[in-house]
Short mmCIF file of C-alpha atoms (C1' of nucleotides) in Angstrom, two decimals:
data_model
loop_
_atom_site.label_atom_id
_atom_site.label_comp_id
_atom_site.label_asym_id
_atom_site.label_seq_id
_atom_site.Cartn_x
_atom_site.Cartn_y
_atom_site.Cartn_z
CA MET A 1 -23.01 1.05 -20.67
CA ASN A 2 -23.53 4.29 -22.35
CA ARG A 3 -21.07 5.39 -24.99
CA ALA A 4 -18.01 7.41 -24.97
CA ARG A 5 -18.28 9.07 -28.66
CA THR A 6 -17.27 13.05 -27.69
CA SER A 7 -13.60 13.49 -26.30
CA HIS A 8 -14.80 15.05 -23.26
CA ALA A 9 -17.02 11.85 -22.82
CA LYS A 10 -14.02 9.64 -23.23
CA GLU A 11 -12.47 12.01 -20.70
CA GLN A 12 -14.89 10.95 -17.98
CA ARG A 13 -14.20 8.31 -18.74
CA ARG A 14 -11.02 7.42 -18.12
CA GLN A 15 -11.79 9.45 -14.57
CA ALA A 16 -13.87 7.37 -13.84
CA LEU A 17 -11.87 4.70 -15.03
CA LEU A 18 -9.29 5.97 -12.85
CA ASP A 19 -11.72 7.16 -9.62
CA ALA A 20 -12.85 3.15 -9.43
CA ALA A 21 -9.07 2.64 -9.29
CA LEU A 22 -7.66 4.67 -7.01
CA ASP A 23 -10.64 3.19 -4.57
CA GLU A 24 -9.60 -1.26 -5.74
CA PHE A 25 -6.08 -0.37 -4.64
CA PHE A 26 -7.15 1.88 -1.71
CA GLU A 27 -9.14 -1.29 -1.00
CA LYS A 28 -6.86 -4.68 -2.05
CA GLY A 29 -3.06 -3.02 -2.80
CA TYR A 30 -2.20 -3.61 -6.37
CA THR A 31 -1.66 -6.70 -7.00
CA ALA A 32 -4.66 -7.92 -4.99
CA ALA A 33 -6.49 -5.28 -6.92
CA ARG A 34 -8.69 -6.88 -10.59
CA MET A 35 -8.72 -4.70 -13.14
CA ASP A 36 -12.66 -6.78 -13.53
CA ASP A 37 -13.57 -5.42 -10.44
CA ILE A 38 -11.77 -1.69 -10.96
CA ALA A 39 -13.60 -1.76 -14.46
CA SER A 40 -17.27 -2.93 -13.15
CA ARG A 41 -16.82 -0.14 -10.37
CA ALA A 42 -16.73 2.28 -12.83
CA GLY A 43 -19.86 0.61 -15.04
CA VAL A 44 -17.62 -1.28 -17.85
CA SER A 45 -16.50 -4.34 -18.77
CA LYS A 46 -12.94 -5.16 -18.63
CA GLY A 47 -12.00 -5.67 -22.24
CA THR A 48 -13.11 -2.12 -22.60
CA VAL A 49 -10.05 -0.66 -19.74
CA TYR A 50 -7.36 -1.90 -22.15
CA LEU A 51 -9.08 0.75 -24.63
CA TYR A 52 -8.13 3.71 -22.15
CA PHE A 53 -4.69 2.43 -20.55
CA LYS A 54 -2.00 -0.63 -21.83
CA SER A 55 -2.02 -1.90 -18.83
CA LYS A 56 -2.86 -2.67 -15.44
CA GLU A 57 1.21 -0.37 -14.93
CA GLN A 58 -0.20 2.37 -16.53
CA VAL A 59 -3.91 2.51 -14.73
CA PHE A 60 -1.67 2.71 -11.65
CA HIS A 61 0.35 5.53 -13.40
CA GLY A 62 -2.46 7.54 -15.08
CA LEU A 63 -3.98 7.44 -11.07
CA ILE A 64 -0.67 8.98 -9.55
CA ASN A 65 0.27 11.40 -12.17
CA SER A 66 -4.03 12.67 -11.94
CA ILE A 67 -3.93 13.86 -8.02
CA ALA A 68 -2.04 15.79 -5.84
CA SER A 69 0.99 17.43 -8.18
CA PRO A 70 -1.72 20.18 -9.72
CA LYS A 71 -2.65 20.83 -5.97
CA ILE A 72 1.07 21.23 -5.27
CA GLN A 73 0.62 24.87 -7.27
CA GLU A 74 -1.96 26.31 -5.43
CA LEU A 75 -0.43 25.78 -1.45
CA GLU A 76 2.63 27.77 -3.37
CA VAL A 77 0.80 30.52 -4.92
CA VAL A 78 -1.30 30.33 -1.22
CA LEU A 79 2.01 30.40 0.57
CA HIS A 80 2.92 33.55 -0.70
CA SER A 81 -0.19 35.30 -0.19
CA ALA A 82 0.72 35.52 2.71
CA GLY A 83 1.44 39.16 4.42
CA SER A 84 3.41 37.46 7.41
CA ALA A 85 5.39 34.04 8.72
CA LYS A 86 3.40 33.71 10.97
CA GLU A 87 0.20 34.06 8.90
CA ALA A 88 1.54 31.64 6.16
CA LEU A 89 1.52 29.40 8.99
CA GLN A 90 -2.14 29.48 9.95
CA MET A 91 -3.07 29.69 6.57
CA LEU A 92 -1.17 25.44 6.36
CA PHE A 93 -2.40 24.49 9.39
CA ARG A 94 -6.24 25.49 7.63
CA ILE A 95 -5.66 23.18 5.40
CA MET A 96 -4.22 20.45 6.64
CA PRO A 97 -7.17 19.57 7.72
CA MET A 98 -9.18 20.24 4.69
CA ILE A 99 -6.65 17.65 3.45
CA VAL A 100 -6.61 14.98 5.62
CA ALA A 101 -10.79 14.58 5.78
CA HIS A 102 -11.35 15.66 2.39
CA SER A 103 -9.36 14.68 -0.62
CA PRO A 104 -7.72 11.99 -1.44
CA MET A 105 -4.29 12.27 -0.51
CA PRO A 106 -4.39 10.08 2.62
CA LYS A 107 -5.90 7.23 0.18
CA LEU A 108 -3.23 7.72 -2.43
CA ALA A 109 -0.65 7.65 0.20
CA LYS A 110 -1.92 4.87 1.69
CA VAL A 111 -1.78 3.06 -1.68
CA LEU A 112 2.04 4.64 -2.76
CA ILE A 113 3.13 3.56 0.50
CA GLY A 114 2.03 -0.63 0.08
CA ASP A 115 3.58 -0.73 -3.42
CA CYS A 116 6.37 1.59 -3.10
CA ASN A 117 8.61 -0.99 -4.37
CA ALA A 118 6.88 -2.60 -7.28
CA PHE A 119 7.90 1.31 -8.72
CA PRO A 120 10.29 3.05 -8.01
CA GLU A 121 10.08 5.64 -10.70
CA VAL A 122 6.51 6.87 -9.79
CA VAL A 123 7.91 7.39 -5.81
CA CYS A 124 10.64 9.15 -7.44
CA HIS A 125 9.32 11.43 -9.61
CA TYR A 126 6.45 11.93 -6.57
CA ARG A 127 8.79 12.36 -3.89
CA GLN A 128 9.90 15.42 -6.96
CA GLN A 129 7.16 17.20 -8.00
CA VAL A 130 4.69 16.65 -4.89
CA ILE A 131 7.03 16.03 -1.48
CA ASP A 132 10.30 18.30 -2.37
CA ARG A 133 8.36 21.14 -3.58
CA GLY A 134 5.82 21.24 -0.60
CA ILE A 135 8.55 21.17 1.81
CA GLY A 136 10.14 23.66 0.05
CA ALA A 137 7.67 26.53 -0.24
CA ILE A 138 7.21 25.60 3.75
CA THR A 139 10.78 26.10 4.18
CA GLN A 140 11.32 29.43 1.90
CA LEU A 141 8.40 30.47 4.14
CA LEU A 142 10.39 29.38 7.78
CA GLU A 143 13.53 31.07 6.01
CA ALA A 144 12.38 34.56 5.29
CA GLY A 145 10.33 34.60 8.90
CA LYS A 146 13.79 34.21 10.07
CA ARG A 147 15.10 36.84 8.10
CA SER A 148 12.30 39.05 9.28
CA GLY A 149 13.14 38.24 13.11
CA GLU A 150 9.73 36.87 12.50
CA LEU A 151 10.29 33.45 13.58
CA GLN A 152 13.11 31.37 15.32
CA VAL A 153 14.26 28.81 13.10
CA ALA A 154 17.70 26.99 13.75
CA ASP A 155 17.14 24.15 10.88
CA ALA A 156 14.31 25.03 8.75
CA ASP A 157 13.90 21.90 7.01
CA LEU A 158 13.61 20.10 9.49
CA THR A 159 11.59 22.42 11.00
CA ALA A 160 9.64 21.83 7.68
CA ARG A 161 9.31 18.27 8.24
CA LEU A 162 7.85 18.58 11.74
CA VAL A 163 5.46 21.26 10.14
CA ILE A 164 3.93 18.35 7.81
CA ALA A 165 4.79 15.20 10.39
CA PRO A 166 1.16 15.55 11.90
CA MET A 167 -0.53 16.46 8.73
CA ILE A 168 1.24 12.34 7.14
CA TYR A 169 0.29 11.39 10.76
CA ALA A 170 -3.53 11.96 10.79
CA ALA A 171 -4.09 10.99 6.73
CA ILE A 172 -2.49 7.68 8.08
CA TRP A 173 -4.62 7.30 11.25
CA ARG A 174 -7.48 7.95 9.28
CA VAL A 175 -6.72 5.18 6.54
CA VAL A 176 -5.75 2.94 8.47
CA PHE A 177 -7.29 2.52 12.34
CA GLU A 178 -9.85 5.17 11.69
CA ILE A 179 -12.44 1.70 8.78
CA GLY A 180 -15.68 1.66 11.07
CA VAL A 181 -14.09 3.01 15.13
CA GLU A 182 -16.80 4.93 17.23
CA GLN A 183 -14.83 7.65 17.69
CA PRO A 184 -12.58 9.18 14.74
CA LEU A 185 -9.24 11.81 16.01
CA ASN A 186 -10.51 15.11 16.08
CA VAL A 187 -8.36 16.40 13.37
CA GLU A 188 -9.29 20.49 13.33
CA ALA A 189 -8.48 20.42 17.09
CA LEU A 190 -5.14 18.10 16.54
CA PHE A 191 -4.28 21.04 14.00
CA GLU A 192 -5.35 23.56 16.13
CA LEU A 193 -2.84 22.35 18.34
CA HIS A 194 -0.38 21.83 16.35
CA ASP A 195 -0.34 25.59 15.00
CA SER A 196 -0.53 26.68 18.56
CA MET A 197 2.18 24.44 19.48
CA ILE A 198 4.78 25.73 16.67
CA ILE A 199 3.51 29.38 16.85
CA LYS A 200 5.12 29.14 20.06
CA ALA A 201 8.08 27.36 19.40
CA LEU A 202 9.65 29.41 16.61
CA SER A 203 8.50 32.73 18.87
CA ALA A 204 11.39 35.48 20.02
CA ASP A 205 11.61 34.00 23.55
CA MET B 1 19.30 -27.37 5.19
CA ASN B 2 19.87 -29.20 8.61
CA ARG B 3 17.21 -30.87 10.14
CA ALA B 4 16.11 -28.88 13.24
CA ARG B 5 15.00 -31.73 15.38
CA THR B 6 15.56 -30.03 19.05
CA SER B 7 12.31 -27.35 19.78
CA HIS B 8 14.96 -24.90 19.97
CA ALA B 9 16.60 -25.12 16.60
CA LYS B 10 12.39 -25.75 15.24
CA GLU B 11 11.92 -22.50 16.85
CA GLN B 12 15.28 -20.76 15.22
CA ARG B 13 13.87 -21.80 12.01
CA ARG B 14 10.69 -20.39 12.59
CA GLN B 15 11.97 -17.55 13.93
CA ALA B 16 14.48 -17.53 10.09
CA LEU B 17 11.11 -17.67 8.40
CA LEU B 18 9.36 -14.73 9.63
CA ASP B 19 12.51 -13.00 8.80
CA ALA B 20 12.71 -13.46 6.03
CA ALA B 21 8.80 -13.06 5.67
CA LEU B 22 9.06 -9.45 6.62
CA ASP B 23 11.43 -8.63 4.19
CA GLU B 24 9.64 -10.15 1.85
CA PHE B 25 6.64 -8.24 2.57
CA PHE B 26 8.11 -5.76 3.09
CA GLU B 27 9.53 -6.10 -0.44
CA LYS B 28 6.33 -6.26 -2.24
CA GLY B 29 3.83 -6.39 -0.21
CA TYR B 30 1.93 -9.58 0.71
CA THR B 31 -0.39 -10.23 -2.16
CA ALA B 32 2.09 -10.36 -3.89
CA ALA B 33 5.41 -11.87 -2.00
CA ARG B 34 5.94 -16.05 -2.97
CA MET B 35 5.68 -18.41 -0.40
CA ASP B 36 8.98 -19.71 -2.48
CA ASP B 37 10.59 -16.73 -1.88
CA ILE B 38 10.08 -16.52 1.88
CA ALA B 39 10.66 -20.40 2.16
CA SER B 40 14.68 -19.52 -0.08
CA ARG B 41 15.03 -16.43 1.56
CA ALA B 42 16.07 -18.53 5.25
CA GLY B 43 17.40 -20.99 2.77
CA VAL B 44 14.23 -24.02 3.21
CA SER B 45 12.08 -25.46 0.51
CA LYS B 46 8.10 -24.53 0.35
CA GLY B 47 6.65 -27.26 1.73
CA THR B 48 8.73 -26.72 5.09
CA VAL B 49 7.17 -23.48 5.29
CA TYR B 50 4.09 -25.31 5.42
CA LEU B 51 5.28 -27.85 8.41
CA TYR B 52 6.01 -24.02 10.42
CA PHE B 53 2.81 -22.11 9.13
CA LYS B 54 -0.46 -23.63 8.36
CA SER B 55 -0.87 -20.58 5.27
CA LYS B 56 0.90 -17.54 4.10
CA GLU B 57 -2.14 -15.71 6.18
CA GLN B 58 -0.69 -17.51 8.99
CA VAL B 59 2.96 -16.40 8.66
CA PHE B 60 1.62 -12.77 8.05
CA HIS B 61 -0.43 -13.29 12.11
CA GLY B 62 2.94 -14.53 13.41
CA LEU B 63 4.77 -11.45 11.73
CA ILE B 64 3.10 -9.15 13.21
CA ASN B 65 2.70 -10.85 17.09
CA SER B 66 6.78 -11.50 17.11
CA ILE B 67 7.52 -7.52 16.79
CA ALA B 68 6.21 -4.28 18.28
CA SER B 69 3.87 -5.88 21.47
CA PRO B 70 6.87 -6.85 23.62
CA LYS B 71 8.88 -3.25 22.68
CA ILE B 72 5.97 -1.67 24.04
CA GLN B 73 6.26 -2.94 27.42
CA GLU B 74 9.50 -1.68 27.75
CA LEU B 75 9.27 1.72 26.51
CA GLU B 76 5.84 1.79 30.03
CA VAL B 77 8.73 0.87 31.95
CA VAL B 78 11.70 3.32 30.96
CA LEU B 79 9.37 6.40 30.96
CA HIS B 80 7.93 4.92 34.95
CA SER B 81 11.49 5.53 35.80
CA ALA B 82 12.18 8.68 34.48
CA GLY B 83 13.16 11.64 37.68
CA SER B 84 10.42 14.23 35.95
CA ALA B 85 8.44 14.26 32.57
CA LYS B 86 10.86 16.54 30.53
CA GLU B 87 13.33 13.99 31.85
CA ALA B 88 10.78 11.44 30.04
CA LEU B 89 10.34 13.31 26.56
CA GLN B 90 13.46 14.31 26.55
CA MET B 91 14.59 9.63 26.78
CA LEU B 92 11.67 9.29 24.08
CA PHE B 93 13.16 11.60 21.79
CA ARG B 94 16.44 9.32 22.58
CA ILE B 95 14.41 6.33 21.66
CA MET B 96 12.90 7.60 18.69
CA PRO B 97 15.74 7.89 16.35
CA MET B 98 16.99 4.38 17.77
CA ILE B 99 13.69 2.49 16.70
CA VAL B 100 13.18 3.94 13.24
CA ALA B 101 16.47 4.11 12.31
CA HIS B 102 17.61 0.23 13.96
CA SER B 103 13.86 -1.47 14.68
CA PRO B 104 12.00 -2.89 12.57
CA MET B 105 9.94 -0.77 13.31
CA PRO B 106 9.59 1.34 9.63
CA LYS B 107 9.69 -2.19 7.65
CA LEU B 108 6.82 -3.71 9.52
CA ALA B 109 4.82 -0.50 9.61
CA LYS B 110 5.25 -0.43 5.73
CA VAL B 111 3.53 -3.48 5.57
CA LEU B 112 0.73 -3.19 7.98
CA ILE B 113 0.01 0.05 6.01
CA GLY B 114 -0.16 -1.78 2.96
CA ASP B 115 -1.98 -4.18 3.46
CA CYS B 116 -4.49 -3.26 6.31
CA ASN B 117 -7.45 -3.29 4.74
CA ALA B 118 -7.09 -7.05 3.89
CA PHE B 119 -6.76 -7.87 7.60
CA PRO B 120 -8.91 -4.91 9.38
CA GLU B 121 -8.62 -7.62 12.98
CA VAL B 122 -4.57 -7.25 12.33
CA VAL B 123 -4.87 -3.84 12.91
CA CYS B 124 -7.10 -3.74 15.46
CA HIS B 125 -5.32 -6.10 17.85
CA TYR B 126 -2.13 -4.21 16.91
CA ARG B 127 -3.70 -0.78 17.38
CA GLN B 128 -4.76 -1.72 21.17
CA GLN B 129 -1.68 -3.88 22.10
CA VAL B 130 0.73 -1.37 20.21
CA ILE B 131 -0.36 1.81 19.68
CA ASP B 132 -3.07 2.76 21.86
CA ARG B 133 -0.49 1.81 24.52
CA GLY B 134 2.45 3.65 23.22
CA ILE B 135 0.29 7.07 23.04
CA GLY B 136 -1.79 6.33 26.26
CA ALA B 137 1.74 5.87 27.97
CA ILE B 138 2.59 9.56 26.64
CA THR B 139 -0.56 10.96 27.47
CA GLN B 140 0.34 10.12 31.55
CA LEU B 141 3.68 11.66 30.99
CA LEU B 142 2.83 14.46 30.06
CA GLU B 143 -0.59 14.34 32.50
CA ALA B 144 1.81 13.93 35.61
CA GLY B 145 4.11 16.99 34.36
CA LYS B 146 0.86 18.77 34.06
CA ARG B 147 0.01 18.11 37.21
CA SER B 148 3.24 19.59 38.61
CA GLY B 149 3.48 22.58 37.24
CA GLU B 150 6.24 21.21 35.53
CA LEU B 151 4.24 20.95 31.71
CA GLN B 152 1.45 23.32 30.25
CA VAL B 153 -0.75 20.68 28.48
CA ALA B 154 -4.25 21.69 26.65
CA ASP B 155 -4.62 17.83 25.74
CA ALA B 156 -2.93 15.38 26.23
CA ASP B 157 -4.30 12.52 23.89
CA LEU B 158 -3.87 15.15 21.22
CA THR B 159 -0.22 16.07 22.42
CA ALA B 160 1.00 12.70 22.71
CA ARG B 161 -0.51 11.66 19.16
CA LEU B 162 2.14 15.93 18.13
CA VAL B 163 5.28 14.10 20.06
CA ILE B 164 4.30 10.98 17.88
CA ALA B 165 3.94 12.13 14.37
CA PRO B 166 7.79 12.76 13.60
CA MET B 167 8.67 9.11 14.53
CA ILE B 168 5.65 7.94 11.54
CA TYR B 169 6.55 10.91 9.43
CA ALA B 170 10.69 9.09 9.30
CA ALA B 171 9.89 5.69 9.06
CA ILE B 172 7.52 6.29 5.85
CA TRP B 173 9.97 8.90 4.99
CA ARG B 174 13.05 6.00 5.10
CA VAL B 175 11.70 3.52 4.31
CA VAL B 176 9.58 4.72 0.58
CA PHE B 177 11.46 7.41 -0.08
CA GLU B 178 15.12 6.85 1.39
CA ILE B 179 15.51 3.39 -0.58
CA GLY B 180 19.21 4.31 -2.93
CA VAL B 181 18.85 8.10 -2.44
CA GLU B 182 22.38 9.88 -2.00
CA GLN B 183 21.85 12.44 1.50
CA PRO B 184 19.58 10.04 3.88
CA LEU B 185 17.20 12.24 6.21
CA ASN B 186 18.81 13.78 9.07
CA VAL B 187 17.56 11.71 12.35
CA GLU B 188 18.93 12.65 15.08
CA ALA B 189 18.76 15.93 14.54
CA LEU B 190 15.52 16.00 13.69
CA PHE B 191 14.73 14.58 17.21
CA GLU B 192 16.96 16.65 18.66
CA LEU B 193 15.29 19.66 16.65
CA HIS B 194 11.36 19.03 18.13
CA ASP B 195 12.70 17.79 21.84
CA SER B 196 13.80 21.27 21.76
CA MET B 197 10.57 22.50 20.29
CA ILE B 198 7.93 20.37 22.49
CA ILE B 199 9.37 21.81 25.29
CA LYS B 200 9.85 25.10 24.28
CA ALA B 201 5.54 24.80 23.53
CA LEU B 202 4.94 23.10 26.35
CA SER B 203 7.19 25.27 29.28
CA ALA B 204 5.55 27.99 30.71
CA ASP B 205 5.59 31.12 29.68
"C1'" DT C 1 -36.51 11.60 -44.75
"C1'" DG C 2 -35.30 6.47 -45.09
"C1'" DT C 3 -32.27 2.79 -45.52
"C1'" DA C 4 -27.63 0.81 -46.32
"C1'" DT C 5 -22.91 1.00 -45.30
"C1'" DA C 6 -19.09 1.59 -42.48
"C1'" DT C 7 -17.13 3.04 -38.15
"C1'" DT C 8 -16.21 2.35 -33.11
"C1'" DA C 9 -16.86 1.31 -28.30
"C1'" DC C 10 -17.97 -2.10 -25.75
"C1'" DT C 11 -17.91 -7.15 -24.54
"C1'" DG C 12 -16.93 -11.51 -22.19
"C1'" DA C 13 -15.09 -16.14 -23.40
"C1'" DC C 14 -10.74 -17.47 -23.51
"C1'" DT C 15 -5.34 -18.82 -22.72
"C1'" DG C 16 -1.34 -18.29 -20.40
"C1'" DG C 17 1.35 -17.85 -16.73
"C1'" DT C 18 1.54 -18.23 -11.89
"C1'" DC C 19 1.08 -19.91 -7.36
"C1'" DA C 20 -1.04 -21.37 -2.26
"C1'" DG C 21 -1.64 -25.50 -0.53
"C1'" DT C 22 -0.89 -31.06 -1.16
"C1'" DT C 23 1.44 -35.10 -1.02
"C1'" DA C 24 4.01 -39.17 -2.17
"C1'" DT C 25 9.03 -39.21 -2.32
"C1'" DT C 26 13.95 -38.98 -0.39
"C1'" DT C 27 17.01 -37.93 3.48
"C1'" DT C 28 18.43 -37.90 7.53
"C1'" DA C 29 19.71 -39.08 12.43
"C1'" DA C 30 18.95 -41.59 16.43
"C1'" DT D 1 14.97 -49.26 10.51
"C1'" DT D 2 12.49 -46.08 11.86
"C1'" DA D 3 10.15 -42.29 12.31
"C1'" DA D 4 10.91 -36.82 11.52
"C1'" DA D 5 12.54 -33.66 8.75
"C1'" DA D 6 12.58 -31.52 4.07
"C1'" DT D 7 12.04 -31.60 -0.54
"C1'" DA D 8 10.01 -31.02 -5.00
"C1'" DA D 9 6.71 -32.25 -8.33
"C1'" DC D 10 2.07 -32.01 -8.57
"C1'" DT D 11 -2.71 -29.47 -8.65
"C1'" DG D 12 -6.32 -25.89 -9.39
"C1'" DA D 13 -7.92 -21.99 -8.88
"C1'" DC D 14 -6.66 -17.19 -10.38
"C1'" DC D 15 -5.81 -13.09 -13.31
"C1'" DA D 16 -4.04 -9.70 -17.00
"C1'" DG D 17 -4.48 -9.25 -20.95
"C1'" DT D 18 -6.29 -10.71 -25.94
"C1'" DC D 19 -9.18 -10.45 -29.89
"C1'" DA D 20 -13.17 -12.16 -32.40
"C1'" DG D 21 -18.24 -10.37 -32.50
"C1'" DT D 22 -21.77 -7.25 -31.20
"C1'" DA D 23 -24.54 -3.47 -31.24
"C1'" DA D 24 -24.65 2.11 -30.80
"C1'" DT D 25 -23.65 5.90 -33.97
"C1'" DA D 26 -22.47 8.09 -37.41
"C1'" DT D 27 -22.19 9.21 -42.86
"C1'" DA D 28 -23.82 8.63 -47.46
"C1'" DC D 29 -27.36 8.19 -51.00
"C1'" DA D 30 -31.53 8.10 -52.81
#
DNA sequence: TGTATATTACTGACTGGTCAGTTATTTTAA
DNA sequence: TTAAAATAACTGACCAGTCAGTAATATACA
């Protein structure tokens, strides 16, 4: 392998190792994933991995931290930029299928679920930095819509959970049941339907 | 350990081993779970496990097959017994929190998600025997409601997925994020809200 | 410019520990 | 006494992590 000499090249190599680790952890789970395989998937030898990470556990930590956290801030900004609550919800329902189909989120979710008991601190941190903030942003949006009379919302926190539930469902579905299946779930249609049903359910009678 | 002599006692022991395996697989994942720990959790030594199962993999297969499959038939019967589609949905939304809070389903789901890539045949079988039948039963229910004019349903299959999504969400939530947390998710309230929102979303305008 | 020396990214064989599965032996109940 | 049931010591494969060695690049100096 070519040497990574500049600090930029090293950062690239670190990222290549994390990409390889995501795929290996996703396919085999944390315990069954082999450092040798992560290394060769990134095009280096095992020893090199230990130049970039102290241990297998640190690779895992690095992986979780590299994904999702930055994305949540984007989400918060986007939702605040909307003119109305319904508009914000519609933006959300256009983002969701993209997250499910074109981001590493489903793979990461699978890894996190599968190995959550081995890394309780990681789960706790992830929950605070990603999940709670995501739910919080949607809760705020719903409460703003309620205040303006635009939406009928009984319990904003629970409603926020019902809003995101299909994204969790779709992510799990893709990753667990859609490996080499002829007819994949129509994610766009699912979220269009979810959109219309949520809007109807939250509109004034 | 006392000897299991009668075939009944043997069946009990087999079940005790499967119970122990569920807890171990749930806590550690398939690969990291140790046969020694499964054995001692069931109160026997490792060698005894091999009197009841040919291998670790067979323990896993036995575990998946022992759960859920029988439950789905119950569900199908219950849903058919309802007088109307709305009534059937309401029964469903009363069953869901019980499944999430008082059945092994969340633990099993976590295990299945975490190790799905190691056991593609198990996933395929489980999907056909449990998931597809569950979705199918709800799809039928929705289509019956549509035919009778009771419900407005655009796409019964996708709607069925939106109906069950919060159960998946709640199951994952409990198992991943609710280990030793002060304020657990109010599952009953979640499904009450889901019920009212779904009914409103599917009612004629 | 070319050559000697120093640096460092990288490699892969090795070690120590772990664990699935086996088997020789012991226990128990009929 | 004997046969089934259970045990525990054992084996061999596997793998995380280490480290002595290699080679590519940088630096120093003529």
